[in-house]
């Protein structure tokens, strides 16, 4: 091509590209790269993806909230927030109202029904507090403006943008949830919706806000897929000898046996098989250190939320619900 014709062609391309680039300058840092990735992976329209992200707002309140999580508190301060007579009483009432569905779901996925209820109780007070933040605002804020965990939240934002309509409770720009971008009664992040959410009512749509069958089955499937052991213990109190070794909690599948712990100065307060694998968790209660053996099912709960305080709150609420569902007087929190 002659040089003059080549120059004309280049100028023509620039004339087309430059206005597009100027008109679509990034609203959020890193937005354009994310749009390119999602469009390449899914074939979705880049202009529509850009419009969605342009409409999301950075929220300072989200940045403030994530800097002070409840899980940073000691157990003596964390427990009263979640393990309350009101939450247990509400859980018992919820179980009685939906017992057939809850028991059927628990049986299908081989999990304990009281733990499905306890998760919903800790997460959202049985659907009453699901969060009022726009999910796009939350994930955009944390993906683009929160460096400590930007990698994690960018991945969640990408997953959200890639989810098919059948796995969304509504249009992307209308979804609401927690300050971290979790949705529904069970507070599922986009990656959990993608991997574990279930269309249990078979309407061709997963709704974790308004379909109780979908909500319960999704939590149950999460537990099942992470290795819940049917009939297995979750946690048991331990007694420490005065000369017991100081042991740090291991956020890993339990490997050390109770027999090995006894050699280190810790013994269960109830009769258990010596070869049972466990971790040791020490909590700071109002009356001093409190020791617990935690088992595989406890570890599964920490896959839902990594905090052992969260898992212990779920365990205590679940036990109280199981004891109280057939006993109207049993509404007090477990010790």
mmCIF file of C-alpha atoms in Angstrom:
data_model
loop_
_atom_site.group_PDB
_atom_site.id
_atom_site.type_symbol
_atom_site.label_atom_id
_atom_site.label_comp_id
_atom_site.label_asym_id
_atom_site.label_seq_id
_atom_site.Cartn_x
_atom_site.Cartn_y
_atom_site.Cartn_z
ATOM 1 C CA UNK A 1 0.000 0.000 0.000
ATOM 2 C CA UNK A 2 1.447 3.462 -0.870
ATOM 3 C CA UNK A 3 2.532 5.490 2.157
ATOM 4 C CA UNK A 4 -0.155 8.129 1.624
ATOM 5 C CA UNK A 5 -2.949 5.542 1.539
ATOM 6 C CA UNK A 6 -1.480 3.808 4.604
ATOM 7 C CA UNK A 7 -1.423 7.087 6.537
ATOM 8 C CA UNK A 8 -5.033 7.777 5.601
ATOM 9 C CA UNK A 9 -6.040 4.305 6.848
ATOM 10 C CA UNK A 10 -4.227 4.776 10.162
ATOM 11 C CA UNK A 11 -5.813 8.175 10.699
ATOM 12 C CA UNK A 12 -9.219 6.712 9.967
ATOM 13 C CA UNK A 13 -8.753 4.014 12.613
ATOM 14 C CA UNK A 14 -7.538 6.561 15.147
ATOM 15 C CA UNK A 15 -10.525 8.773 14.425
ATOM 16 C CA UNK A 16 -12.794 5.824 15.273
ATOM 17 C CA UNK A 17 -10.918 4.563 18.348
ATOM 18 C CA UNK A 18 -10.071 7.854 20.031
ATOM 19 C CA UNK A 19 -13.666 8.995 20.705
ATOM 20 C CA UNK A 20 -14.556 5.506 22.063
ATOM 21 C CA UNK A 21 -11.544 5.551 24.381
ATOM 22 C CA UNK A 22 -12.285 9.051 25.615
ATOM 23 C CA UNK A 23 -15.983 8.283 26.090
ATOM 24 C CA UNK A 24 -15.220 5.107 28.020
ATOM 25 C CA UNK A 25 -12.455 6.226 30.348
ATOM 26 C CA UNK A 26 -12.372 4.001 33.411
ATOM 27 C CA UNK A 27 -14.790 4.878 36.176
ATOM 28 C CA UNK A 28 -12.919 2.514 38.513
ATOM 29 C CA UNK A 29 -9.209 1.642 38.364
ATOM 30 C CA UNK A 30 -8.774 -1.741 36.671
ATOM 31 C CA UNK A 31 -12.320 -1.826 35.325
ATOM 32 C CA UNK A 32 -11.356 -2.042 31.638
ATOM 33 C CA UNK A 33 -9.088 -5.053 32.162
ATOM 34 C CA UNK A 34 -11.826 -6.874 34.045
ATOM 35 C CA UNK A 35 -14.358 -6.155 31.306
ATOM 36 C CA UNK A 36 -11.968 -7.551 28.704
ATOM 37 C CA UNK A 37 -11.502 -10.745 30.724
ATOM 38 C CA UNK A 38 -15.209 -11.329 31.297
ATOM 39 C CA UNK A 39 -16.070 -10.586 27.677
ATOM 40 C CA UNK A 40 -13.357 -12.967 26.450
ATOM 41 C CA UNK A 41 -14.461 -15.749 28.810
ATOM 42 C CA UNK A 42 -18.208 -15.436 28.301
ATOM 43 C CA UNK A 43 -18.860 -13.576 25.058
ATOM 44 C CA UNK A 44 -20.887 -10.965 26.952
ATOM 45 C CA UNK A 45 -21.161 -7.473 25.482
ATOM 46 C CA UNK A 46 -18.264 -5.277 26.746
ATOM 47 C CA UNK A 47 -20.401 -2.143 26.495
ATOM 48 C CA UNK A 48 -23.085 -3.640 28.757
ATOM 49 C CA UNK A 49 -20.467 -4.876 31.237
ATOM 50 C CA UNK A 50 -18.862 -1.439 31.297
ATOM 51 C CA UNK A 51 -22.232 0.197 31.874
ATOM 52 C CA UNK A 52 -22.877 -2.099 34.844
ATOM 53 C CA UNK A 53 -19.535 -1.287 36.447
ATOM 54 C CA UNK A 54 -19.852 2.433 35.653
ATOM 55 C CA UNK A 55 -23.103 2.420 37.573
ATOM 56 C CA UNK A 56 -21.523 0.946 40.703
ATOM 57 C CA UNK A 57 -20.472 3.358 43.441
ATOM 58 C CA UNK A 58 -17.478 3.233 45.738
ATOM 59 C CA UNK A 59 -18.890 3.127 49.288
ATOM 60 C CA UNK A 60 -16.760 4.334 52.174
ATOM 61 C CA UNK A 61 -19.109 2.639 54.643
ATOM 62 C CA UNK A 62 -18.166 -0.705 53.076
ATOM 63 C CA UNK A 63 -14.467 -0.003 53.574
ATOM 64 C CA UNK A 64 -15.182 1.011 57.161
ATOM 65 C CA UNK A 65 -17.246 -2.129 57.862
ATOM 66 C CA UNK A 66 -14.688 -4.594 56.536
ATOM 67 C CA UNK A 67 -12.009 -3.054 58.756
ATOM 68 C CA UNK A 68 -13.875 -4.013 61.947
ATOM 69 C CA UNK A 69 -15.300 -7.549 61.553
ATOM 70 C CA UNK A 70 -17.011 -9.182 64.542
ATOM 71 C CA UNK A 71 -14.636 -12.141 64.223
ATOM 72 C CA UNK A 72 -11.808 -9.953 65.525
ATOM 73 C CA UNK A 73 -13.436 -9.907 68.964
ATOM 74 C CA UNK A 74 -12.584 -12.412 71.731
ATOM 75 C CA UNK A 75 -15.129 -15.182 72.315
ATOM 76 C CA UNK A 76 -16.500 -13.543 75.462
ATOM 77 C CA UNK A 77 -17.548 -10.537 73.363
ATOM 78 C CA UNK A 78 -18.408 -12.406 70.154
ATOM 79 C CA UNK A 79 -20.719 -15.002 71.709
ATOM 80 C CA UNK A 80 -23.323 -12.563 73.123
ATOM 81 C CA UNK A 81 -23.808 -11.090 69.662
ATOM 82 C CA UNK A 82 -24.922 -14.367 68.099
ATOM 83 C CA UNK A 83 -25.706 -17.008 70.734
ATOM 84 C CA UNK A 84 -28.786 -15.456 72.299
ATOM 85 C CA UNK A 85 -32.067 -16.874 73.628
ATOM 86 C CA UNK A 86 -33.938 -14.826 70.995
ATOM 87 C CA UNK A 87 -31.955 -16.288 68.105
ATOM 88 C CA UNK A 88 -32.394 -19.798 69.480
ATOM 89 C CA UNK A 89 -36.116 -19.293 70.095
ATOM 90 C CA UNK A 90 -36.565 -17.950 66.573
ATOM 91 C CA UNK A 91 -34.641 -20.961 65.237
ATOM 92 C CA UNK A 92 -36.898 -23.372 67.084
ATOM 93 C CA UNK A 93 -39.971 -21.601 65.710
ATOM 94 C CA UNK A 94 -38.495 -21.682 62.200
ATOM 95 C CA UNK A 95 -37.798 -25.407 62.478
ATOM 96 C CA UNK A 96 -41.325 -26.152 63.673
ATOM 97 C CA UNK A 97 -42.832 -24.075 60.855
ATOM 98 C CA UNK A 98 -40.800 -25.761 58.097
ATOM 99 C CA UNK A 99 -39.865 -29.088 59.620
ATOM 100 C CA UNK A 100 -40.926 -31.338 56.736
ATOM 101 C CA UNK A 101 -38.883 -29.383 54.183
ATOM 102 C CA UNK A 102 -35.869 -28.972 56.492
ATOM 103 C CA UNK A 103 -35.758 -32.644 57.450
ATOM 104 C CA UNK A 104 -36.197 -33.792 53.840
ATOM 105 C CA UNK A 105 -33.390 -31.497 52.664
ATOM 106 C CA UNK A 106 -31.087 -32.601 55.478
ATOM 107 C CA UNK A 107 -31.750 -36.265 54.704
ATOM 108 C CA UNK A 108 -31.084 -35.800 50.980
ATOM 109 C CA UNK A 109 -27.668 -34.234 51.626
ATOM 110 C CA UNK A 110 -26.746 -36.253 54.744
ATOM 111 C CA UNK A 111 -26.357 -33.250 57.044
ATOM 112 C CA UNK A 112 -27.841 -32.453 60.444
ATOM 113 C CA UNK A 113 -31.000 -30.301 60.088
ATOM 114 C CA UNK A 114 -30.263 -28.109 63.096
ATOM 115 C CA UNK A 115 -27.047 -26.931 61.445
ATOM 116 C CA UNK A 116 -28.870 -25.741 58.341
ATOM 117 C CA UNK A 117 -31.095 -23.676 60.610
ATOM 118 C CA UNK A 118 -28.201 -22.378 62.720
ATOM 119 C CA UNK A 119 -26.338 -21.145 59.641
ATOM 120 C CA UNK A 120 -29.376 -19.136 58.571
ATOM 121 C CA UNK A 121 -29.727 -17.866 62.132
ATOM 122 C CA UNK A 122 -26.153 -16.615 62.430
ATOM 123 C CA UNK A 123 -26.013 -15.241 58.897
ATOM 124 C CA UNK A 124 -29.299 -13.375 58.553
ATOM 125 C CA UNK A 125 -31.612 -14.059 61.529
ATOM 126 C CA UNK A 126 -33.559 -16.523 59.367
ATOM 127 C CA UNK A 127 -33.808 -14.202 56.406
ATOM 128 C CA UNK A 128 -34.664 -11.008 58.278
ATOM 129 C CA UNK A 129 -31.305 -9.248 57.760
ATOM 130 C CA UNK A 130 -29.862 -10.110 54.345
ATOM 131 C CA UNK A 131 -28.070 -6.801 53.764
ATOM 132 C CA UNK A 132 -29.022 -3.576 52.035
ATOM 133 C CA UNK A 133 -25.875 -2.841 50.047
ATOM 134 C CA UNK A 134 -25.963 -3.206 46.295
ATOM 135 C CA UNK A 135 -23.854 -6.267 45.549
ATOM 136 C CA UNK A 136 -22.156 -4.484 42.656
ATOM 137 C CA UNK A 137 -21.262 -1.543 44.900
ATOM 138 C CA UNK A 138 -19.813 -3.888 47.506
ATOM 139 C CA UNK A 139 -17.702 -5.965 45.156
ATOM 140 C CA UNK A 140 -16.535 -3.004 43.064
ATOM 141 C CA UNK A 141 -15.529 -1.136 46.223
ATOM 142 C CA UNK A 142 -13.567 -4.079 47.614
ATOM 143 C CA UNK A 143 -12.125 -5.259 44.290
ATOM 144 C CA UNK A 144 -10.819 -1.864 43.212
ATOM 145 C CA UNK A 145 -10.357 0.131 46.430
ATOM 146 C CA UNK A 146 -9.374 -2.345 49.168
ATOM 147 C CA UNK A 147 -5.790 -3.491 48.490
ATOM 148 C CA UNK A 148 -5.503 -5.991 51.404
ATOM 149 C CA UNK A 149 -8.055 -8.319 49.780
ATOM 150 C CA UNK A 150 -8.426 -6.895 46.300
ATOM 151 C CA UNK A 151 -7.372 -10.142 44.623
ATOM 152 C CA UNK A 152 -10.089 -12.148 46.380
ATOM 153 C CA UNK A 153 -12.865 -9.637 45.739
ATOM 154 C CA UNK A 154 -11.852 -9.055 42.127
ATOM 155 C CA UNK A 155 -12.260 -12.790 41.574
ATOM 156 C CA UNK A 156 -15.703 -12.669 43.207
ATOM 157 C CA UNK A 157 -16.699 -9.669 41.083
ATOM 158 C CA UNK A 158 -15.553 -11.449 37.936
ATOM 159 C CA UNK A 159 -17.561 -14.535 38.922
ATOM 160 C CA UNK A 160 -20.651 -12.407 39.568
ATOM 161 C CA UNK A 161 -20.404 -10.815 36.126
ATOM 162 C CA UNK A 162 -20.026 -14.251 34.549
ATOM 163 C CA UNK A 163 -22.956 -15.952 36.294
ATOM 164 C CA UNK A 164 -25.832 -16.971 34.020
ATOM 165 C CA UNK A 165 -29.215 -15.374 34.632
ATOM 166 C CA UNK A 166 -30.532 -18.708 35.959
ATOM 167 C CA UNK A 167 -28.219 -18.383 38.989
ATOM 168 C CA UNK A 168 -29.181 -14.810 39.830
ATOM 169 C CA UNK A 169 -32.124 -13.637 41.924
ATOM 170 C CA UNK A 170 -32.636 -10.689 39.572
ATOM 171 C CA UNK A 171 -30.807 -8.193 37.334
ATOM 172 C CA UNK A 172 -27.214 -7.641 38.427
ATOM 173 C CA UNK A 173 -27.686 -3.970 39.230
ATOM 174 C CA UNK A 174 -30.639 -4.712 41.558
ATOM 175 C CA UNK A 175 -29.081 -7.428 43.732
ATOM 176 C CA UNK A 176 -28.571 -6.548 47.393
ATOM 177 C CA UNK A 177 -26.532 -8.196 50.127
ATOM 178 C CA UNK A 178 -23.880 -7.684 52.766
ATOM 179 C CA UNK A 179 -21.011 -5.202 52.717
ATOM 180 C CA UNK A 180 -18.842 -8.054 51.405
ATOM 181 C CA UNK A 181 -21.176 -8.851 48.502
ATOM 182 C CA UNK A 182 -22.778 -11.970 50.011
ATOM 183 C CA UNK A 183 -26.373 -12.677 49.024
ATOM 184 C CA UNK A 184 -29.511 -14.294 50.356
ATOM 185 C CA UNK A 185 -30.462 -16.005 53.589
ATOM 186 C CA UNK A 186 -27.269 -18.067 53.566
ATOM 187 C CA UNK A 187 -25.063 -15.154 52.449
ATOM 188 C CA UNK A 188 -23.465 -16.888 49.470
ATOM 189 C CA UNK A 189 -20.599 -15.194 47.672
ATOM 190 C CA UNK A 190 -20.688 -15.399 43.846
ATOM 191 C CA UNK A 191 -18.164 -18.268 43.771
ATOM 192 C CA UNK A 192 -20.357 -20.253 46.180
ATOM 193 C CA UNK A 193 -23.447 -19.530 44.095
ATOM 194 C CA UNK A 194 -21.584 -20.823 41.051
ATOM 195 C CA UNK A 195 -20.312 -23.989 42.746
ATOM 196 C CA UNK A 196 -22.944 -24.973 45.315
ATOM 197 C CA UNK A 197 -26.277 -23.184 44.815
ATOM 198 C CA UNK A 198 -29.162 -25.523 43.964
ATOM 199 C CA UNK A 199 -32.446 -25.081 42.097
ATOM 200 C CA UNK A 200 -34.345 -27.270 44.556
ATOM 201 C CA UNK A 201 -37.815 -26.116 43.567
ATOM 202 C CA UNK A 202 -37.047 -26.916 39.907
ATOM 203 C CA UNK A 203 -38.311 -23.642 38.481
ATOM 204 C CA UNK A 204 -35.209 -23.188 36.306
ATOM 205 C CA UNK A 205 -33.963 -20.367 38.530
ATOM 206 C CA UNK A 206 -31.882 -20.243 41.722
ATOM 207 C CA UNK A 207 -33.290 -17.769 44.220
ATOM 208 C CA UNK A 208 -31.439 -17.533 47.524
ATOM 209 C CA UNK A 209 -33.655 -14.645 48.678
ATOM 210 C CA UNK A 210 -37.209 -15.946 48.319
ATOM 211 C CA UNK A 211 -37.150 -19.705 47.640
ATOM 212 C CA UNK A 212 -36.797 -21.625 50.882
ATOM 213 C CA UNK A 213 -36.170 -24.935 49.055
ATOM 214 C CA UNK A 214 -33.297 -23.325 47.108
ATOM 215 C CA UNK A 215 -31.915 -21.674 50.246
ATOM 216 C CA UNK A 216 -31.876 -24.829 52.387
ATOM 217 C CA UNK A 217 -30.618 -27.117 49.622
ATOM 218 C CA UNK A 218 -27.803 -24.729 48.760
ATOM 219 C CA UNK A 219 -26.519 -24.604 52.350
ATOM 220 C CA UNK A 220 -26.914 -28.376 52.678
ATOM 221 C CA UNK A 221 -25.067 -28.958 49.411
ATOM 222 C CA UNK A 222 -22.261 -26.681 50.576
ATOM 223 C CA UNK A 223 -21.808 -28.783 53.717
ATOM 224 C CA UNK A 224 -22.101 -32.050 51.822
ATOM 225 C CA UNK A 225 -19.547 -31.065 49.199
ATOM 226 C CA UNK A 226 -17.078 -29.962 51.883
ATOM 227 C CA UNK A 227 -17.111 -33.320 53.642
ATOM 228 C CA UNK A 228 -19.776 -33.282 56.358
ATOM 229 C CA UNK A 229 -19.816 -36.597 58.233
ATOM 230 C CA UNK A 230 -23.380 -37.775 58.969
ATOM 231 C CA UNK A 231 -23.822 -38.343 62.691
ATOM 232 C CA UNK A 232 -20.348 -37.011 63.447
ATOM 233 C CA UNK A 233 -19.515 -34.806 66.398
ATOM 234 C CA UNK A 234 -18.808 -31.116 65.825
ATOM 235 C CA UNK A 235 -17.097 -30.112 69.060
ATOM 236 C CA UNK A 236 -16.671 -31.385 72.621
ATOM 237 C CA UNK A 237 -15.346 -29.599 75.682
ATOM 238 C CA UNK A 238 -11.904 -30.542 76.920
ATOM 239 C CA UNK A 239 -10.231 -30.374 80.294
ATOM 240 C CA UNK A 240 -6.630 -29.202 80.543
ATOM 241 C CA UNK A 241 -4.151 -30.443 83.110
ATOM 242 C CA UNK A 242 -2.142 -27.750 84.945
ATOM 243 C CA UNK A 243 0.989 -28.723 83.008
ATOM 244 C CA UNK A 244 -0.751 -29.041 79.618
ATOM 245 C CA UNK A 245 1.181 -27.895 76.576
ATOM 246 C CA UNK A 246 0.121 -24.612 75.016
ATOM 247 C CA UNK A 247 -1.315 -25.491 71.607
ATOM 248 C CA UNK A 248 -2.379 -23.184 68.792
ATOM 249 C CA UNK A 249 -5.586 -23.898 66.899
ATOM 250 C CA UNK A 250 -4.961 -25.354 63.442
ATOM 251 C CA UNK A 251 -7.406 -24.246 60.755
ATOM 252 C CA UNK A 252 -6.895 -27.526 58.895
ATOM 253 C CA UNK A 253 -8.605 -30.925 58.757
ATOM 254 C CA UNK A 254 -8.045 -32.638 62.123
ATOM 255 C CA UNK A 255 -5.217 -35.173 62.224
ATOM 256 C CA UNK A 256 -4.037 -35.531 65.841
ATOM 257 C CA UNK A 257 -5.992 -38.098 67.880
ATOM 258 C CA UNK A 258 -7.592 -37.636 71.281
ATOM 259 C CA UNK A 259 -5.113 -40.160 72.631
ATOM 260 C CA UNK A 260 -2.265 -37.947 71.465
ATOM 261 C CA UNK A 261 -3.895 -34.923 73.058
ATOM 262 C CA UNK A 262 -4.145 -36.750 76.376
ATOM 263 C CA UNK A 263 -0.372 -37.159 76.296
ATOM 264 C CA UNK A 264 -0.161 -33.367 75.903
ATOM 265 C CA UNK A 265 -2.448 -32.732 78.869
ATOM 266 C CA UNK A 266 -5.941 -32.481 77.340
ATOM 267 C CA UNK A 267 -8.845 -34.903 77.787
ATOM 268 C CA UNK A 268 -12.491 -34.806 76.610
ATOM 269 C CA UNK A 269 -15.158 -34.320 79.258
ATOM 270 C CA UNK A 270 -17.310 -37.002 77.602
ATOM 271 C CA UNK A 271 -16.492 -40.566 76.631
ATOM 272 C CA UNK A 272 -15.056 -40.675 73.108
ATOM 273 C CA UNK A 273 -12.972 -43.068 71.009
ATOM 274 C CA UNK A 274 -9.254 -42.462 71.632
ATOM 275 C CA UNK A 275 -8.435 -42.635 67.919
ATOM 276 C CA UNK A 276 -10.857 -39.814 67.019
ATOM 277 C CA UNK A 277 -9.055 -37.079 65.092
ATOM 278 C CA UNK A 278 -9.480 -33.558 66.461
ATOM 279 C CA UNK A 279 -8.113 -30.066 66.645
ATOM 280 C CA UNK A 280 -7.846 -28.148 69.901
ATOM 281 C CA UNK A 281 -9.469 -24.726 70.193
ATOM 282 C CA UNK A 282 -8.978 -22.462 73.206
ATOM 283 C CA UNK A 283 -11.508 -19.660 73.650
ATOM 284 C CA UNK A 284 -11.382 -16.749 76.059
ATOM 285 C CA UNK A 285 -14.631 -16.874 78.015
ATOM 286 C CA UNK A 286 -15.766 -14.566 80.793
ATOM 287 C CA UNK A 287 -14.374 -17.071 83.285
ATOM 288 C CA UNK A 288 -11.025 -17.673 81.642
ATOM 289 C CA UNK A 289 -9.704 -20.070 78.977
ATOM 290 C CA UNK A 290 -12.174 -22.638 77.669
ATOM 291 C CA UNK A 291 -10.857 -25.650 75.746
ATOM 292 C CA UNK A 292 -12.689 -27.539 73.005
ATOM 293 C CA UNK A 293 -11.920 -30.471 70.799
ATOM 294 C CA UNK A 294 -13.192 -29.729 67.290
ATOM 295 C CA UNK A 295 -13.794 -32.423 64.675
ATOM 296 C CA UNK A 296 -14.273 -32.808 60.925
ATOM 297 C CA UNK A 297 -17.748 -31.275 60.938
ATOM 298 C CA UNK A 298 -16.443 -28.208 62.772
ATOM 299 C CA UNK A 299 -13.819 -27.873 60.065
ATOM 300 C CA UNK A 300 -16.600 -28.038 57.446
ATOM 301 C CA UNK A 301 -18.371 -25.116 59.123
ATOM 302 C CA UNK A 302 -15.125 -23.121 58.919
ATOM 303 C CA UNK A 303 -15.206 -23.638 55.146
ATOM 304 C CA UNK A 304 -18.428 -21.617 55.220
ATOM 305 C CA UNK A 305 -16.797 -18.938 57.367
ATOM 306 C CA UNK A 306 -13.146 -19.352 58.323
ATOM 307 C CA UNK A 307 -13.537 -18.003 61.844
ATOM 308 C CA UNK A 308 -13.573 -20.701 64.573
ATOM 309 C CA UNK A 309 -15.681 -18.282 66.635
ATOM 310 C CA UNK A 310 -18.328 -18.369 63.916
ATOM 311 C CA UNK A 311 -18.226 -22.164 63.820
ATOM 312 C CA UNK A 312 -18.579 -22.392 67.590
ATOM 313 C CA UNK A 313 -21.549 -20.011 67.564
ATOM 314 C CA UNK A 314 -23.211 -22.163 64.888
ATOM 315 C CA UNK A 315 -22.537 -25.291 66.944
ATOM 316 C CA UNK A 316 -24.028 -23.865 70.135
ATOM 317 C CA UNK A 317 -27.124 -22.491 68.413
ATOM 318 C CA UNK A 318 -27.645 -25.768 66.536
ATOM 319 C CA UNK A 319 -27.405 -27.816 69.738
ATOM 320 C CA UNK A 320 -29.842 -25.530 71.522
ATOM 321 C CA UNK A 321 -32.325 -25.758 68.626
ATOM 322 C CA UNK A 322 -32.072 -29.552 68.525
ATOM 323 C CA UNK A 323 -32.761 -29.780 72.259
ATOM 324 C CA UNK A 324 -35.483 -27.153 72.237
ATOM 325 C CA UNK A 325 -37.563 -28.017 69.198
ATOM 326 C CA UNK A 326 -39.566 -30.612 71.143
ATOM 327 C CA UNK A 327 -39.309 -28.783 74.478
ATOM 328 C CA UNK A 328 -40.928 -25.313 74.605
ATOM 329 C CA UNK A 329 -38.983 -24.454 77.769
ATOM 330 C CA UNK A 330 -35.548 -25.088 76.248
ATOM 331 C CA UNK A 331 -34.705 -21.666 74.844
ATOM 332 C CA UNK A 332 -31.566 -20.832 76.783
ATOM 333 C CA UNK A 333 -28.190 -20.787 75.004
ATOM 334 C CA UNK A 334 -25.901 -23.763 75.414
ATOM 335 C CA UNK A 335 -22.974 -23.334 77.838
#
